[in-house]
Short mmCIF file of C-alpha atoms and ligand atoms in Angstrom, two decimals:
data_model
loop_
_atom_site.label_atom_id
_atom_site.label_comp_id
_atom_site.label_asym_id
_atom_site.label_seq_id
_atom_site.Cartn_x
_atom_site.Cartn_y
_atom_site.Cartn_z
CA UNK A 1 -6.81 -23.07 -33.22
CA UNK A 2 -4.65 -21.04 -31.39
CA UNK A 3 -2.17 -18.66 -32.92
CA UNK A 4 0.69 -20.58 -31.19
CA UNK A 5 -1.18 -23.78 -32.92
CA UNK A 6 2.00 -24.84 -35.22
CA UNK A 7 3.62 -27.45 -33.27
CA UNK A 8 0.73 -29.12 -31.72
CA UNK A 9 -1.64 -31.67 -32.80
CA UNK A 10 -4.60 -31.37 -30.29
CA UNK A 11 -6.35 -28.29 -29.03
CA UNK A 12 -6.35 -27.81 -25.34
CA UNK A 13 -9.45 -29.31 -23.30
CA UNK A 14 -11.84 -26.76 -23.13
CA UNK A 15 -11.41 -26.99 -19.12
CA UNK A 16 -8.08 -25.90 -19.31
CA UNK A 17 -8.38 -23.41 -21.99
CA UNK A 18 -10.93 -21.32 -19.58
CA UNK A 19 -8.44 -22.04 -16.65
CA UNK A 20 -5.63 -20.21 -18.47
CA UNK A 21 -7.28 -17.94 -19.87
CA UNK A 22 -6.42 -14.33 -18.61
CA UNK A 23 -9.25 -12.34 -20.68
CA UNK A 24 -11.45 -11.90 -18.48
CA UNK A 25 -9.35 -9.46 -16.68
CA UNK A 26 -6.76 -8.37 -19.14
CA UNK A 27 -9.56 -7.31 -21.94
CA UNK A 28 -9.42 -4.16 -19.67
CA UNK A 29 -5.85 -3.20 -20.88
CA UNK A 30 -7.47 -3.30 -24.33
CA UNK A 31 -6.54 0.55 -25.40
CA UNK A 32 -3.17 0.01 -23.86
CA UNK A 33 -2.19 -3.37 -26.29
CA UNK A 34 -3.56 -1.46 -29.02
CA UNK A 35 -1.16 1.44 -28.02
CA UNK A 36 1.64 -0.62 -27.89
CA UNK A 37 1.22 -2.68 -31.03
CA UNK A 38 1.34 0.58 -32.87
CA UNK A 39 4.33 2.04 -31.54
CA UNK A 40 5.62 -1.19 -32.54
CA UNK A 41 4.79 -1.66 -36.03
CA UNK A 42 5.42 2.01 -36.62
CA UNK A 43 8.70 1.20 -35.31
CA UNK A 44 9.36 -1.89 -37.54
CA UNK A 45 8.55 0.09 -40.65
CA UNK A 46 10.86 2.57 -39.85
CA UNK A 47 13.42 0.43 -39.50
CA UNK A 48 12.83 -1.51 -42.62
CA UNK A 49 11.59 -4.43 -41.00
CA UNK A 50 7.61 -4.31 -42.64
CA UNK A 51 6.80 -2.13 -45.43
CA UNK A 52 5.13 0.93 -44.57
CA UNK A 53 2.34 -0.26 -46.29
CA UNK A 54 1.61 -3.19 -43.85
CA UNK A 55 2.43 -0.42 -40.70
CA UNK A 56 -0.14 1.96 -41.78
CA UNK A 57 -2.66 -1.15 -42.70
CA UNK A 58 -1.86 -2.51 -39.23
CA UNK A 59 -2.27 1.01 -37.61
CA UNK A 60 -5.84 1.25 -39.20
CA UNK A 61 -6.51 -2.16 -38.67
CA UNK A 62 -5.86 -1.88 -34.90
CA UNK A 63 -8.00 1.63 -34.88
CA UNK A 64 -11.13 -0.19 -36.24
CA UNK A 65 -10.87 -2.67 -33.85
CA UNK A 66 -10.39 -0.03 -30.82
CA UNK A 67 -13.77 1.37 -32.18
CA UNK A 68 -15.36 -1.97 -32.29
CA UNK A 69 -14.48 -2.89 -28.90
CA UNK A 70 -15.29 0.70 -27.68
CA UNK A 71 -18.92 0.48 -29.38
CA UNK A 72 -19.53 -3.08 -27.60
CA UNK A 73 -18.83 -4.76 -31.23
CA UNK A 74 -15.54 -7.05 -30.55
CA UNK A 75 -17.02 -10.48 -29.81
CA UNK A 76 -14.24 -11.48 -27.28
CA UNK A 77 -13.50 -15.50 -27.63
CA UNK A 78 -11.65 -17.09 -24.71
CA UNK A 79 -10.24 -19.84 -27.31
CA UNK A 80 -8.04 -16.69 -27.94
CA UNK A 81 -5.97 -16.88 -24.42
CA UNK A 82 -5.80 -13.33 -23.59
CA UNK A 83 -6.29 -9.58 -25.08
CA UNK A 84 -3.05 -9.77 -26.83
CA UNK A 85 -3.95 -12.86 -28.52
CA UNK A 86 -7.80 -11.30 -29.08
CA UNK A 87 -6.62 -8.45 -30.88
CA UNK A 88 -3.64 -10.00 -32.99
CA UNK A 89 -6.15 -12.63 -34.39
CA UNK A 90 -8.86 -10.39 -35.50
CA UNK A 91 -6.02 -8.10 -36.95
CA UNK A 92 -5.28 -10.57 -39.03
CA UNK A 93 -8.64 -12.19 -40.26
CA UNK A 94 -9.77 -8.53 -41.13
CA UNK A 95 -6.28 -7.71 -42.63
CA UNK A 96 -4.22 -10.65 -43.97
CA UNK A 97 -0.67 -11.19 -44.28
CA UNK A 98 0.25 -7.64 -42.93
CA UNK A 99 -1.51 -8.29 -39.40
CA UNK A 100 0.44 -11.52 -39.31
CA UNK A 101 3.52 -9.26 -39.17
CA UNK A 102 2.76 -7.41 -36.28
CA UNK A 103 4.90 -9.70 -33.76
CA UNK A 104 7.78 -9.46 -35.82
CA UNK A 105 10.71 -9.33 -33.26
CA UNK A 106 7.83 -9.68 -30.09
CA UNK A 107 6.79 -11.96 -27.82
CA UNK A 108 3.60 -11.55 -25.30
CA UNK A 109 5.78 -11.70 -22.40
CA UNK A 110 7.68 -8.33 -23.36
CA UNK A 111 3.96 -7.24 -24.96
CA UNK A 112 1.98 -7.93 -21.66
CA UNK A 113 4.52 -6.35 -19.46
CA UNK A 114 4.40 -2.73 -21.81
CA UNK A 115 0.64 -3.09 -21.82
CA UNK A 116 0.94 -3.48 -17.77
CA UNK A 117 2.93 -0.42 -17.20
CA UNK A 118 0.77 1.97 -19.63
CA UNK A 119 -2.20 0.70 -17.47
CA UNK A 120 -0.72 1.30 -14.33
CA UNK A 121 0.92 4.82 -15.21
CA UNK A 122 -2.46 5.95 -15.94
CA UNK A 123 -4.21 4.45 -12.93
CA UNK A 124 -1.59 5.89 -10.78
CA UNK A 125 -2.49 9.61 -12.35
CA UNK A 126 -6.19 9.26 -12.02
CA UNK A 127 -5.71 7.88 -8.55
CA UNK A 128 -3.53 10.91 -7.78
CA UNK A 129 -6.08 13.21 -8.71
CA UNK A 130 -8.76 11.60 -6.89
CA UNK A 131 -6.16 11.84 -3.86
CA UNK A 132 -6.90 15.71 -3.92
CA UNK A 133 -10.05 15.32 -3.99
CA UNK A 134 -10.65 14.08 -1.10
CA UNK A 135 -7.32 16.35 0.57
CA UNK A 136 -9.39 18.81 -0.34
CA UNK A 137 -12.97 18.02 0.68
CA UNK A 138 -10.87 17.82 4.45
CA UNK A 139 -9.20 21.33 4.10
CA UNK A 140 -12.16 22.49 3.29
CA UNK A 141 -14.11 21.35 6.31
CA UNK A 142 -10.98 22.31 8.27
CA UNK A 143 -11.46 25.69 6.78
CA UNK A 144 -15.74 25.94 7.58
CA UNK A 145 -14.55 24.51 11.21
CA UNK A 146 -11.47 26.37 11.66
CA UNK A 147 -11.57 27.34 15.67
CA UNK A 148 -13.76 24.50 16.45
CA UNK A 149 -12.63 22.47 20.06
CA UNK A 150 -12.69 18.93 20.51
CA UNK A 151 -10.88 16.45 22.95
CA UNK A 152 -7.38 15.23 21.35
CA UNK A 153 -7.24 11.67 22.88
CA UNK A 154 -4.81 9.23 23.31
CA UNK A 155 -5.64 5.85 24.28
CA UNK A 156 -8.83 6.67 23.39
CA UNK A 157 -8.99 8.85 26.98
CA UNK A 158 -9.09 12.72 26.93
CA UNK A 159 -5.91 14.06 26.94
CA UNK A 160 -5.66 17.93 25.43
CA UNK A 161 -7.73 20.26 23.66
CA UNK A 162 -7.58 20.47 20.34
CA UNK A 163 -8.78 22.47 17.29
CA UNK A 164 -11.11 20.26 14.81
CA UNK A 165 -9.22 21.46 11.76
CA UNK A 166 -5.78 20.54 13.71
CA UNK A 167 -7.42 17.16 13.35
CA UNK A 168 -8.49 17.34 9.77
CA UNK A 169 -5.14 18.14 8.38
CA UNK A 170 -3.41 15.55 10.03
CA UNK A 171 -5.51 12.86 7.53
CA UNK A 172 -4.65 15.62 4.81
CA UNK A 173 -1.23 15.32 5.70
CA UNK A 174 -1.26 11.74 5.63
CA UNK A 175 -3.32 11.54 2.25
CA UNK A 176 -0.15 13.84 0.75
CA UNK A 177 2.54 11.22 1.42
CA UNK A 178 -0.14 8.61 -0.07
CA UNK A 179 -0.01 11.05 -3.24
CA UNK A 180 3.71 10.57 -2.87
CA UNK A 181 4.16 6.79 -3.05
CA UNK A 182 1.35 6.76 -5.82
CA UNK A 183 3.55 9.04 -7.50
CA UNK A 184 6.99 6.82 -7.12
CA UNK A 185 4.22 3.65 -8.37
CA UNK A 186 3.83 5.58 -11.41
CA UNK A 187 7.28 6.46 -11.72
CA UNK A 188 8.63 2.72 -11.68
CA UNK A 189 6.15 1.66 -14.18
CA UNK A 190 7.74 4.30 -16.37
CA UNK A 191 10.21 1.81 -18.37
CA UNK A 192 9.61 0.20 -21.71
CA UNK A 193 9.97 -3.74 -21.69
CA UNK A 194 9.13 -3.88 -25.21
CA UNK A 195 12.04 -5.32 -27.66
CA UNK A 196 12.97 -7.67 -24.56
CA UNK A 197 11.26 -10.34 -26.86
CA UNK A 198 10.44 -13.66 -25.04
CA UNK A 199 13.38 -12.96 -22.77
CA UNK A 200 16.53 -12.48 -24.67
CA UNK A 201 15.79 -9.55 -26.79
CA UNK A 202 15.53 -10.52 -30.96
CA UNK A 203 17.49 -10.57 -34.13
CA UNK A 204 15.91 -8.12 -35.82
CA UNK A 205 17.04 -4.46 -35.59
CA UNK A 206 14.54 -3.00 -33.37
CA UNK A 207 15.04 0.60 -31.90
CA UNK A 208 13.48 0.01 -28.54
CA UNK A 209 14.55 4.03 -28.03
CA UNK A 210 11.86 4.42 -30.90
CA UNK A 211 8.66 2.93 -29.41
CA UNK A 212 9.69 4.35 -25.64
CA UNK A 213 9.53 7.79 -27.15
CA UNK A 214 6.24 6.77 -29.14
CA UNK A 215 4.74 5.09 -25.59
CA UNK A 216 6.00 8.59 -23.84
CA UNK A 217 7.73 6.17 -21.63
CA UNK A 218 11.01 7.24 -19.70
CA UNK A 219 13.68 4.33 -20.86
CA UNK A 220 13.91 0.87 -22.15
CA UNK A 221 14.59 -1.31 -19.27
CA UNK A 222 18.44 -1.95 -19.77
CA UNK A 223 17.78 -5.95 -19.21
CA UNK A 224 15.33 -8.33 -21.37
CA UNK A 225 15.25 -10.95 -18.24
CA UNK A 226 14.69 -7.92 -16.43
CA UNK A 227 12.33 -6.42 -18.35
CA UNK A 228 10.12 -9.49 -18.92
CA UNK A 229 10.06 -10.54 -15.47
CA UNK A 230 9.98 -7.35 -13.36
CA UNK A 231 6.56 -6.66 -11.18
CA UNK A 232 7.80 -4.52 -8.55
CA UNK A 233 5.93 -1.80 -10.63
CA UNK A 234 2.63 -3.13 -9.25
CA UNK A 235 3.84 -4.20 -5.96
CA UNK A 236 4.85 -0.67 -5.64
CA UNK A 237 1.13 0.47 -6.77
CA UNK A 238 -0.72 -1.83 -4.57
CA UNK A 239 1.49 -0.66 -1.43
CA UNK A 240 0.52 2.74 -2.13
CA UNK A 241 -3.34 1.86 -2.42
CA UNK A 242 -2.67 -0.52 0.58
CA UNK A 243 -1.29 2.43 2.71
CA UNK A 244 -3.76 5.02 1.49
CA UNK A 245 -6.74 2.49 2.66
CA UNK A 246 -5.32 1.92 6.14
CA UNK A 247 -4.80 5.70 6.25
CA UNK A 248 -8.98 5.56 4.90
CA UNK A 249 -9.68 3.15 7.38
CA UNK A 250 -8.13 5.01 10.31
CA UNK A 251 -10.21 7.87 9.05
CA UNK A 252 -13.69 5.89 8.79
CA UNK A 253 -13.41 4.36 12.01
CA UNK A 254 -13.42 7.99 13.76
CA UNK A 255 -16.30 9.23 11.42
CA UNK A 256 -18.05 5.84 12.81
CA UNK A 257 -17.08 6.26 16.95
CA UNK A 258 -17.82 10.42 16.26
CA UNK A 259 -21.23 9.87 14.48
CA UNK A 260 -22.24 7.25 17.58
CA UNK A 261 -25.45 8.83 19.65
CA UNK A 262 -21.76 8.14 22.65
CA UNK A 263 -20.02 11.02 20.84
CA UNK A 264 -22.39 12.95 18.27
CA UNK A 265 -19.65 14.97 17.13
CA UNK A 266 -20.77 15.14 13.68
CA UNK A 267 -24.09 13.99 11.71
CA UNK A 268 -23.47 12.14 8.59
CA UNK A 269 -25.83 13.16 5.42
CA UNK A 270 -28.56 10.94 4.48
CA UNK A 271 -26.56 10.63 1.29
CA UNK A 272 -24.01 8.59 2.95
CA UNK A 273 -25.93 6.59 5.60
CA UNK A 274 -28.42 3.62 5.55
CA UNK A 275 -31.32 2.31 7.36
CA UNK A 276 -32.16 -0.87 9.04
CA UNK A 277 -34.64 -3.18 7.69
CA UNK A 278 -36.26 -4.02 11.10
CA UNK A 279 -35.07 -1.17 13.48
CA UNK A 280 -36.88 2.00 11.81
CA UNK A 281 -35.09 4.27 14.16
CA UNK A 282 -31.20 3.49 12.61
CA UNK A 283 -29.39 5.42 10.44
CA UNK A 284 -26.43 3.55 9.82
CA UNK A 285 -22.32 4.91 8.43
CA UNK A 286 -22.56 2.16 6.39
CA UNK A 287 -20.26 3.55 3.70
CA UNK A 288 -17.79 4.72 6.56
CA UNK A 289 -17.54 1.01 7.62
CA UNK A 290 -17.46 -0.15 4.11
CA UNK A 291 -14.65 1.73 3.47
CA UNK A 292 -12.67 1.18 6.94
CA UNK A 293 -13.19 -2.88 5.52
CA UNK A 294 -11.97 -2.25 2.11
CA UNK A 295 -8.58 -1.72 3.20
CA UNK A 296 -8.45 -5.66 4.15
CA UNK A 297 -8.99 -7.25 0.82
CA UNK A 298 -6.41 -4.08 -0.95
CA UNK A 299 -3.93 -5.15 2.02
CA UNK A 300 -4.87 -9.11 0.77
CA UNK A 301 -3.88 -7.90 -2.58
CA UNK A 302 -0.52 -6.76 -1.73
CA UNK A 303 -0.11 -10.12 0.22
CA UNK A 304 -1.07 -12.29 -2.98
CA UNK A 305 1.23 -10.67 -5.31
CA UNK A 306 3.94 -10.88 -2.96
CA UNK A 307 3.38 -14.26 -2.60
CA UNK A 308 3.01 -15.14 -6.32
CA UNK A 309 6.77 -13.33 -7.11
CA UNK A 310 8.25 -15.07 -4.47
CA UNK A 311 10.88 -17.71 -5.75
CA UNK A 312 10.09 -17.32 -9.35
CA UNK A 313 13.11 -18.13 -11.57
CA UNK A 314 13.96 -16.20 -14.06
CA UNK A 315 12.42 -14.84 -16.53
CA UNK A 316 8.72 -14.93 -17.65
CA UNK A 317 6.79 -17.79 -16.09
CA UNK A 318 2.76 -18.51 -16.42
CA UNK A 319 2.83 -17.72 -13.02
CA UNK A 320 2.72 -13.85 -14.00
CA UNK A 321 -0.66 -14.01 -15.10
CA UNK A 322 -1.99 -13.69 -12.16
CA UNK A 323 -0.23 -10.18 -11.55
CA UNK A 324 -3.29 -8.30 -12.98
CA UNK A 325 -6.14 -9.01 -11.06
CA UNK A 326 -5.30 -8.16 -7.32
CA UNK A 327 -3.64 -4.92 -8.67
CA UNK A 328 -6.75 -3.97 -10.85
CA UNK A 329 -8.94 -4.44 -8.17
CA UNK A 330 -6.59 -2.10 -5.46
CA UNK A 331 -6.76 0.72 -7.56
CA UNK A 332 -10.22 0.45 -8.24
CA UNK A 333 -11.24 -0.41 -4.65
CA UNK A 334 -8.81 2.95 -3.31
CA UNK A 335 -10.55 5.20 -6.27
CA UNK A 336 -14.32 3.94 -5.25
CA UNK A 337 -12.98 4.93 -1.39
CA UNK A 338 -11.88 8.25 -2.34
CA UNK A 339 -14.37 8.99 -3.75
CA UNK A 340 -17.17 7.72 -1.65
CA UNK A 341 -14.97 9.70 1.32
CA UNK A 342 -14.58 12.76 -0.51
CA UNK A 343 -18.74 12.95 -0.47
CA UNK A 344 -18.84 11.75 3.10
CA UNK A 345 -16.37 14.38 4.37
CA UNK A 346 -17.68 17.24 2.53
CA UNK A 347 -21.26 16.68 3.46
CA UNK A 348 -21.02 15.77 7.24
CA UNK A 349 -22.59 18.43 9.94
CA UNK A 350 -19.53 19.15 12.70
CA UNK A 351 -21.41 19.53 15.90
CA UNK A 352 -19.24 22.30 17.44
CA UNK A 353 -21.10 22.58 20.53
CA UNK A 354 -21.27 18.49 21.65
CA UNK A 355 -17.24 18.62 20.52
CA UNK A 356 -16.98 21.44 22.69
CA UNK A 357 -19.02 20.03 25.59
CA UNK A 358 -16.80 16.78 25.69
CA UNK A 359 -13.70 18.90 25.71
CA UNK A 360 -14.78 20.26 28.48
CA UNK A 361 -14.66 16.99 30.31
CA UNK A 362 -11.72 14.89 31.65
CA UNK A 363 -9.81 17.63 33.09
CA UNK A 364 -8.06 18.16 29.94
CA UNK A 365 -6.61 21.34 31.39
CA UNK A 366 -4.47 19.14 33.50
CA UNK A 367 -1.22 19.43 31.51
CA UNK A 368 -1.58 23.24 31.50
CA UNK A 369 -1.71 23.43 35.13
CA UNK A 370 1.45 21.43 35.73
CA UNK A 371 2.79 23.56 33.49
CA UNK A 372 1.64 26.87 35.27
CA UNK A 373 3.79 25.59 38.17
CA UNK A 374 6.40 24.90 36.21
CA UNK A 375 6.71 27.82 35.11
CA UNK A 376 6.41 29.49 38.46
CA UNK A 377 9.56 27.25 39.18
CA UNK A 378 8.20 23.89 40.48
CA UNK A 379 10.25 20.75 38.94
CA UNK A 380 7.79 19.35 36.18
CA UNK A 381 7.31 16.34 38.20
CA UNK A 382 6.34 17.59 41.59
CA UNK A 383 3.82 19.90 39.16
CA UNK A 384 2.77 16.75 37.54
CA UNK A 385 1.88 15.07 41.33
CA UNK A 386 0.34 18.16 42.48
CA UNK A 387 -2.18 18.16 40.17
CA UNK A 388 -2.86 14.16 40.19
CA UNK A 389 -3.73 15.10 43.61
CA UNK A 390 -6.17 17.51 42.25
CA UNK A 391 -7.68 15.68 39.84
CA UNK A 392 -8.19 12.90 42.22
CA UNK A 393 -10.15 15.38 44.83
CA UNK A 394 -12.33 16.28 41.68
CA UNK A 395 -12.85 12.64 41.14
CA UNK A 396 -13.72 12.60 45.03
CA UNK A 397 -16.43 15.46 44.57
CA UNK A 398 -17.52 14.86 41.48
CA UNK A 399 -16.63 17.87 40.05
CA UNK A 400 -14.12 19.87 37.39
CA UNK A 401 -10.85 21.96 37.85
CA UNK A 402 -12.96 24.23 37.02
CA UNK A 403 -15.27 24.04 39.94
CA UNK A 404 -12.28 23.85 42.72
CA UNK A 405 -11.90 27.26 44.44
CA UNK A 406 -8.37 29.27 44.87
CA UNK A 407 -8.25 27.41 48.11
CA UNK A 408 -8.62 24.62 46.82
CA UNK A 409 -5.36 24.84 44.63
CA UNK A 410 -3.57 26.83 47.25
CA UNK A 411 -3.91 23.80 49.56
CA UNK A 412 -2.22 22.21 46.88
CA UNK A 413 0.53 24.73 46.42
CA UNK A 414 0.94 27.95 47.49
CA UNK A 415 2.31 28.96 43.67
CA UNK A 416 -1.63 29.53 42.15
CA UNK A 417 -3.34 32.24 42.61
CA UNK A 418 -6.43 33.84 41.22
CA UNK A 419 -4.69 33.84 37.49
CA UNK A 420 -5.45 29.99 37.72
CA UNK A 421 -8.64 30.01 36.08
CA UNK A 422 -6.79 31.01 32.68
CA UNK A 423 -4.83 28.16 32.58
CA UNK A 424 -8.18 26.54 32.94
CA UNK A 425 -9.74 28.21 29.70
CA UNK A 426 -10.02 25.56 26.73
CA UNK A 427 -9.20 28.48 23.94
CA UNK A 428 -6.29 29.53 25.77
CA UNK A 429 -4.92 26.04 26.27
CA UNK A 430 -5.32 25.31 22.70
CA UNK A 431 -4.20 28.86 21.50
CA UNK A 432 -0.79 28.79 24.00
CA UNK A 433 0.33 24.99 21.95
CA UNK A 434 1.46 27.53 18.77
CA UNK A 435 5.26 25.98 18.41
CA UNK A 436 5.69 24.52 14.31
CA UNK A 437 2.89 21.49 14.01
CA UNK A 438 1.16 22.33 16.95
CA UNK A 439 -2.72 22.60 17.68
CA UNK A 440 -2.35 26.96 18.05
CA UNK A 441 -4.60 28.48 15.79
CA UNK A 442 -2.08 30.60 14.47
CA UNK A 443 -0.07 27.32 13.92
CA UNK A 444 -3.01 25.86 12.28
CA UNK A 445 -3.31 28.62 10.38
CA UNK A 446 0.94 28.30 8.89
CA UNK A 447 0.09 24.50 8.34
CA UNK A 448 -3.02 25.27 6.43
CA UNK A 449 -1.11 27.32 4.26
CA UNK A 450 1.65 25.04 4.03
CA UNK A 451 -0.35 21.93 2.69
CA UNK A 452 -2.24 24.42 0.36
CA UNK A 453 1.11 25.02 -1.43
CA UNK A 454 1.32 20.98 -1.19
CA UNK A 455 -1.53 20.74 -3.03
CA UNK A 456 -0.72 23.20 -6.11
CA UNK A 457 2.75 21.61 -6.21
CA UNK A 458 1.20 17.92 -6.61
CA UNK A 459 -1.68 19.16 -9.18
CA UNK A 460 1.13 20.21 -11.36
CA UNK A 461 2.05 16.20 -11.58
CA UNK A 462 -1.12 14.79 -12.85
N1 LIG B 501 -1.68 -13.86 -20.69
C1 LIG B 501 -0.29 -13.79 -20.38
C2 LIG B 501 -0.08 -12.95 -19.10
O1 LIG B 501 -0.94 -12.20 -18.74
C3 LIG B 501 0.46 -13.15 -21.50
C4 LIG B 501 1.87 -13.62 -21.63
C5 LIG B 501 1.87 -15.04 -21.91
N2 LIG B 501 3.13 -15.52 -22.33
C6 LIG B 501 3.35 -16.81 -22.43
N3 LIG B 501 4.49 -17.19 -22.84
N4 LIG B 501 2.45 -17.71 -22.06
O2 LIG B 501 0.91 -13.08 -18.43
#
């Protein structure tokens, strides 16, 4: 019979029982309903609610079944709904009348959402630290790479040169405001539900100021509806994993197009690659298109809690249950991502010279030309024609910039001469773009710097 058994007459149908049951997910917040029971029984005793006798048997009670489940030794039961109701019923079979205390003054809903939060505050950490991880693995390639040239594209065409570890640090940079929204998840789980009770808060004298110190949790949430009912907590988690993984998937998809026999910018390690079980020639980035499709179901789990709060009344309804799984799984799902991309990044091969070689095509010194007539006092636009009509004689010949002769250009527009060819140079294009954020190396070199100190600030918050 179920600890709720007193007014009924029938046990559910096994059927439903299973269907609303919630232990099969929620055993995982185990340690954290453990956690929370003590700070409340500890809090009871203090204020002369239990004994201290039945705290400290409660307290040891709950440890020895912490071990148990730990060692493998807690025969979970889904007669007993959920982990609440798991642990409250073996607290009492192995210790009486003094386990049967425990929920003095508490009700699962206020129980499930503390037990929610703890989870999520410490999901959020480890998820931040695996965050720079993987910021890291990138600055360091950016680092190995530093003055390496590739095309920058836009619509996918050539547009400008660009250096390689310009390109790393702008996932880096994107990864550090992901550590920033996992951060502000972890900062609205920090409130204590617990003394809400069912919904209205309780008779009893509970200090709810007691167990948020105990749970090292920031304040009691100033309203039991409130308190009971509230989820933005893990909508604001599984944005955060949603954004990180579309930020992931943005990433992937590049390792995929640049490790392409098309673009062989880089060579992914074995480590990280498969084979094809009929083609013996493939190797396969697999894991780089595994995580690029993650970011669907994590962006699906976003959707279905959204969906779930919507029009709930106030305050705790059934409906709530489902709250856990979706958010379990996007934290899991964004931690197995960064860290299967944290191995991917820091192993790959950069290919400097097939980078280099596709920089070289697509007249990507195009802009800088326009701009050396600019500068010799030709409006930007009549520049900007000029050397469309240049480009389109290379097209005609089959040939670079590079390849046109001084009277070539000079047909153009008497404004080049013979300096021309260093507005043509790939390192000098890329080394004159040295305003804040741009692709300079000496720019690169102030940002690399700049997300370094980024990085040290952000450790200092796990
Ligand atoms: N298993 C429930 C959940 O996860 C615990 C709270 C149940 N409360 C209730 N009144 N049925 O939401």
């Amino acid at each position: 019979m179920a600890l709720w058994s007193g007014r009924f007459q029938d046990s559910a149908n096994a059927s439903t029982q299973h269907f609303g049951a919630s232990l099969p997910v929620d055993k995982q917040l185990y340690a954290q309903d453990i956690a929370g029971s003590k700070a409340h029984a500890a809090m009871l005793a203090a204020q002369g609610i239990i004994s201290s006798e039945d705290a400290l048997a409660i307290s040891a009670g709950l440890d020895s079944i912490k071990t148990d489940i730990e060692a493998g030794n807690f025969a979970f039961d889904i007669n007993n709904e959920d982990i609440h109701m798991s642990i409250e019923s073996e607290l009492i079979r192995r210790i009486g009348d003094a386990g049967a205390r425990l929920h003095t003054g508490r009700s699962r809903n206020d129980q499930v959402a503390t037990d929610t939060r703890l989870y999520v505050k410490e999901r959020a950490t480890a998820l931040m630290a695996a965050n720079i991880e993987l910021r890291s693995a990138l600055i360091s390639q950016a680092e190995t790479n530093f003055n390496v040239i590739l095309p920058g594209y836009t619509h996918l065409q050539h547009a400008q040169p660009i250096l390689f570890s310009h390109h790393m640090l702008a996932y880096a940079w994107m990864l550090t405001r992901d550590f920033k929204r996992l951060e502000a998840a972890r900062t609205s789980a920090d409130a204590n539900p617990l003394g809400a009770a069912a919904l209205a808060g309780t008779t009893y004298p509970l200090d709810r100021f007691a167990t948020t110190a105990k749970l090292n949790l920031a304040r009691p949430i100033p309203n039991s509806l409130d308190a009971v009912s509230d989820r933005d907590f893990l909508l604001d988690l599984i944005y955060a994993c949603s954004v990180s993984c579309l930020h992931l998937s943005r990433l992937c998809e590049e390792l995929v197009l640049w490790s392409s026999t098309e673009f062989g910018f880089i060579t992914l390690s074995d480590a990280y690659s498969t084979g094809s079980s009929i083609m013996p020639q493939k190797k396969n980035p697999d894991f780089a298109e595994l995580i690029r499709g993650k970011s669907g179901r994590v962006v699906g789990d976003l959707v279905a809690l959204m969906m779930t709060l919507k029009s709930l009344p106030l305050a705790y309804n059934k409906d709530l249950q489902e709250d856990k799984e979706g958010a379990i799984d996007a934290a899991n799902t964004l931690e197995d991502c960064y860290m299967c991309a944290t191995g991917m990044i820091s192993t790959m091969q950069v290919n400097a010279g097939a980078m280099f070689a596709q920089a070289k095509k697509g007249y990507l010194a195009a802009t800088d030309v326009a701009d050396y007539l600019a500068k010799k006092g030709m409006p930007f636009r009549h520049a900007h024609e000029a050397v469309g009509h240049l480009v389109l004689l290379c097209e005609q010949r089959k040939c670079d910039l590079e390849d046109l002769s001084l009277e070539d250009f000079k047909a153009e527009s008497e404004l080049f001469e013979a300096d021309i060819v260093d507005a043509l140079n790939l390192e000098a294009i890329v080394a004159a773009r040295n305003t804040y954020g741009g692709t300079a190396h000496e720019a690169v070199r102030a940002q690399l710097q700049e997300i370094q100190a980024a990085i040290q600030q952000d450790k200092s918050l796990l």
